[in-house]
Amino acid sequence: MFAKLVVNHYEAAAVIIFGIGLSNLLLQRNLIKKIIGLNIMNTSVYLFLAAKGYISGRAAPLLIQDAAGNWINDASVYVNPVPSGLVLTGIVVSLSVTAFALALTLRLYESYATLNIDEALLKMTREQEALEENLLQESDEDVLL
Amino acid sequence: MNEDLRIIWRNFFNWVMGNGARPENEEIIPEAPPDLPFTQKQESRNSRFHELTLRERYSHWLEIHGLHLFSNVYSGMSVLICVVIVLLLLVTVAELPKFGSENNPANNEVMERYINSGGEETGAKNIVSGMILDYRAFDTFGESALLFTAAVSVLMLLAVSRRDSKNSPERLHKFSQDDSILRGVALLSIPVIVLLGCVVILNGHLKPGGGFSGGAILSAALIFAANAYGFGSVHKFFSERKFVIMISSALMIYALLNAWSFFTGANDFEAYISKGAIGNIFSAGLILPLNICLSLIVAGILYGFYALFSEEEI
């Protein structure tokens, strides 16, 4: 298995980077660092796709001319162009998701003045409890009235 | 033997349910329930004995140790999950076909079709450009619409809701207004960056590059200008109104060009779009205008993200 991993070292590296990003996403308490972990995961997927499209000893998918000046359109000359297009789509989606997540994080920071998810959750719970107590007191007053 | 078992079982049952025998020296707790508001539930139990139930003991214990235990279990479980996932994926990677081999299942007839007839059908020298802006132009339109949606949601989250509430925390970052080194470098390099962006956009069908990368380079020039000369000077030629007009008109032009080529292609009409000779700058039909529209969208939206996150308005 290890020898096969050495042969497929690009994919193996992509998988390990994916694991680093996932553990970052799960273990970091800071929301910005969580988003960075998500981006590391995205990058590993691009690396994996680019590695799957590569064929050794072939040219990039830009048409080249032969000696007579004709464009060579033989599929055995170029690497696979399809994963490049897929990676482009992935980059756009990850950019949009990152921007949206960062905007949400900024709003959270404005509301709770912290980026730590534990502290923010604690503050949310306390807020909720205070709200419920207020409701209880109001209902008590209603009963008394 | 049977009797012993029954006693053990009863003790265990009492331990779990909290119905243990009352000690003799303890005062009897009055049965009458306190006056609780109806929203609070009276804890219902068969009879009030001094022992807590297992559940109550558990919740007491949890109140003291819960957070610590949770964080420990959470970290342990996440490390475990990550290691298991990475190991599973590594085993899968070891089973994949050899890296760089032409017999990979990904290198199938789809790739052959794109390469064999991509040059003739789209007129683009760059096969990837021909693929994403001609065969799959609708997908790329979806991507730019996705970017637009993301920009609109960020605008909604940051700018619009901040206009109502002025009590947001102070930003630590302040622009230094007098940075002559930055301004000098910006004066020298911004024209070069803009020129590079234009080259990348206009050669999108001939060389590596295209609308997305060229738009990113243009937005880098805009962000550089905003950093060196302040947002005010960028606002002079790129205001919020121009931003909205530019992006929406670029999206509309993209959609119309796309609709034209799809409509004529699906109904076998004459499209009046010449493909030109492969390798010329004016070739590849609609790919060049589509690239320009795409680059305007990307440049505007990336600069818009930067402006929204740092200045809270475009």
Coordinates of N, CA and C in Angstrom, one line a residue, chain A residues 39 42-43 45-46 49 83-98, chain B residues 143 146-147 212-213 216 298 302:
Chain A
N39 N -11.1 26.4 3.8 CA -10.4 26.8 2.5 C -9.3 25.8 2.2
N42 N -10.9 23.0 0.6 CA -11.2 23.3 -0.8 C -9.9 23.1 -1.7
T43 N -8.8 23.7 -1.2 CA -7.6 23.6 -1.9 C -7.1 22.2 -2.2
V45 N -9.0 19.7 -2.6 CA -9.9 19.1 -3.6 C -9.4 19.6 -5.0
Y46 N -9.0 20.8 -5.1 CA -8.4 21.3 -6.4 C -7.2 20.5 -6.8
L49 N -8.2 17.1 -8.1 CA -8.8 17.2 -9.4 C -7.7 17.4 -10.4
P83 N -11.0 18.4 -15.9 CA -10.8 18.8 -14.5 C -10.5 20.2 -14.3
S84 N -9.8 20.9 -15.3 CA -9.5 22.3 -15.2 C -10.8 23.1 -15.1
G85 N -11.8 22.8 -15.9 CA -13.0 23.5 -15.8 C -13.7 23.2 -14.5
L86 N -13.7 22.0 -14.0 CA -14.3 21.7 -12.7 C -13.7 22.5 -11.6
V87 N -12.3 22.6 -11.7 CA -11.6 23.3 -10.6 C -12.0 24.8 -10.6
L88 N -12.2 25.3 -11.8 CA -12.7 26.7 -12.0 C -14.0 26.9 -11.3
T89 N -15.0 26.0 -11.5 CA -16.3 26.0 -10.8 C -16.1 26.0 -9.3
G90 N -15.2 25.1 -8.9 CA -15.0 24.9 -7.4 C -14.4 26.2 -6.8
I91 N -13.5 26.8 -7.5 CA -12.9 28.1 -7.0 C -14.0 29.1 -6.8
V92 N -14.8 29.3 -7.8 CA -15.9 30.3 -7.7 C -16.8 30.0 -6.5
V93 N -17.2 28.7 -6.4 CA -18.1 28.4 -5.3 C -17.5 28.6 -3.9
S94 N -16.2 28.2 -3.8 CA -15.5 28.3 -2.5 C -15.3 29.8 -2.2
L95 N -15.1 30.6 -3.2 CA -14.9 32.1 -2.9 C -16.2 32.6 -2.4
S96 N -17.3 32.2 -3.0 CA -18.6 32.8 -2.6 C -18.9 32.3 -1.2
V97 N -18.7 31.0 -0.9 CA -19.0 30.5 0.4 C -18.2 31.2 1.5
T98 N -16.9 31.4 1.2 CA -16.0 32.0 2.1 C -16.4 33.4 2.4
Chain B
E143 N -22.2 30.2 -12.6 CA -21.1 30.6 -11.7 C -21.1 32.1 -11.4
L146 N -23.9 33.0 -9.3 CA -23.6 32.6 -7.9 C -22.7 33.6 -7.2
L147 N -21.7 34.1 -8.0 CA -20.9 35.2 -7.4 C -21.7 36.4 -7.1
F212 N -12.0 34.9 -15.5 CA -11.9 34.8 -14.0 C -10.6 35.3 -13.5
S213 N -9.5 34.8 -14.1 CA -8.2 35.2 -13.6 C -7.9 36.7 -14.0
A216 N -9.7 38.8 -11.6 CA -9.1 38.8 -10.3 C -7.9 39.8 -10.3
V298 N -16.3 39.6 -12.3 CA -15.4 39.1 -11.2 C -14.7 40.3 -10.6
L302 N -15.1 41.1 -6.6 CA -14.0 40.9 -5.7 C -13.6 42.2 -5.0

